[in-house]
XYZ file of C-alpha atoms in Angstrom:
115
model
C -7.882 -17.554 -1.247
C -6.254 -14.256 -2.404
C -2.504 -14.074 -2.929
C -1.049 -10.408 -3.164
C 2.202 -9.665 -4.915
C 3.652 -6.112 -4.349
C 6.347 -4.793 -6.365
C 8.171 -1.419 -6.888
C 10.136 -1.059 -3.795
C 14.045 -0.272 -3.764
C 16.393 2.432 -2.733
C 16.056 6.183 -3.615
C 17.792 9.373 -2.451
C 15.556 11.640 -0.128
C 13.296 13.781 -2.325
C 13.165 11.286 -4.932
C 9.883 9.117 -5.883
C 8.785 5.525 -5.860
C 5.740 3.713 -7.074
C 4.711 0.528 -5.610
C 2.045 -2.014 -6.937
C -0.026 -4.688 -5.669
C -1.672 -7.178 -7.711
C -4.398 -9.515 -6.383
C -4.241 -13.031 -7.882
C -7.828 -13.361 -8.422
C -11.156 -11.162 -8.427
C -11.669 -9.412 -5.039
C -15.389 -8.595 -5.766
C -16.742 -4.984 -5.374
C -17.115 -4.760 -1.373
C -13.709 -4.281 -0.761
C -10.650 -1.657 0.613
C -7.459 -2.014 -0.387
C -4.569 -0.348 1.799
C -0.782 0.427 2.046
C 0.633 -0.438 5.720
C 4.102 0.234 6.512
C 6.464 -1.131 9.380
C 9.800 0.390 10.038
C 12.352 -1.610 12.431
C 11.429 -1.441 15.674
C 8.039 0.252 15.367
C 4.515 -0.920 15.241
C 2.850 -1.311 11.546
C 1.161 1.677 10.587
C -1.372 2.686 8.056
C -0.094 4.429 4.994
C -3.206 4.889 2.821
C -6.705 3.140 1.929
C -9.022 3.187 -0.901
C -12.267 1.891 -1.083
C -13.741 0.102 -4.421
C -15.513 3.216 -5.299
C -12.129 5.554 -5.100
C -12.695 6.887 -1.716
C -9.410 7.606 -0.084
C -7.609 8.354 3.314
C -4.274 9.029 4.371
C -1.871 8.812 7.338
C -0.638 12.415 8.651
C 2.801 12.037 8.021
C 2.172 11.015 4.144
C -0.489 13.346 3.409
C 0.217 15.787 0.222
C 3.374 13.630 -0.753
C 1.488 10.007 -0.994
C -1.214 9.014 -3.778
C -3.224 5.585 -3.653
C -5.208 4.576 -6.465
C -6.511 1.210 -7.901
C -7.463 -0.441 -11.154
C -10.453 -2.192 -10.188
C -10.218 -4.292 -13.621
C -6.718 -5.349 -12.846
C -7.314 -5.919 -9.077
C -4.514 -3.830 -8.511
C -3.502 -1.179 -5.986
C -0.758 1.631 -6.295
C 0.756 3.968 -4.121
C 2.688 6.672 -5.604
C 5.163 8.150 -3.354
C 6.689 11.501 -3.948
C 9.093 13.665 -1.919
C 10.526 10.721 0.327
C 12.068 11.231 3.624
C 14.278 8.805 5.312
C 11.636 8.097 7.858
C 9.498 6.748 5.111
C 12.218 3.742 4.885
C 10.527 0.668 5.964
C 8.443 -2.278 4.546
C 5.135 -1.655 2.948
C 2.692 -4.130 3.023
C -0.401 -4.178 0.917
C -3.948 -5.253 2.532
C -6.993 -5.917 1.056
C -10.307 -6.864 2.974
C -12.701 -8.461 1.153
C -15.503 -11.160 1.424
C -14.789 -10.666 5.294
C -11.364 -11.807 5.442
C -7.909 -10.010 5.536
C -4.930 -10.559 3.326
C -1.613 -9.532 3.193
C 1.141 -9.160 0.740
C 4.811 -10.409 1.820
C 5.997 -6.764 1.836
C 8.339 -4.706 -0.154
C 11.269 -2.917 1.322
C 11.808 0.973 0.637
C 14.762 2.763 1.666
C 15.281 6.345 1.547
C 18.909 7.613 1.948
C 19.698 11.008 3.152
């Protein structure tokens, strides 16, 4: 089993920045992707950003140019740097890992952007 622990959420004004972190409880191997998803009230969960073990990244259209995903493989940790935040970025952000053929989710961290 892999447990994912997220941190870094909070309340920020529009235009501000936050950095989310997600640490896996044990090594997750070299064939995996780490992702951030988010879910706003009344909306479906959507993919925010994804990063492979080798560092290839992909972003949702709504966050391109504002968010940056990165990872530290030695620490089994993924980060999400969020800049130029907008009220529509308000959501619960979830860390996700696909490894050894299984999906693992974090408990979620709330990000609230005030206008």
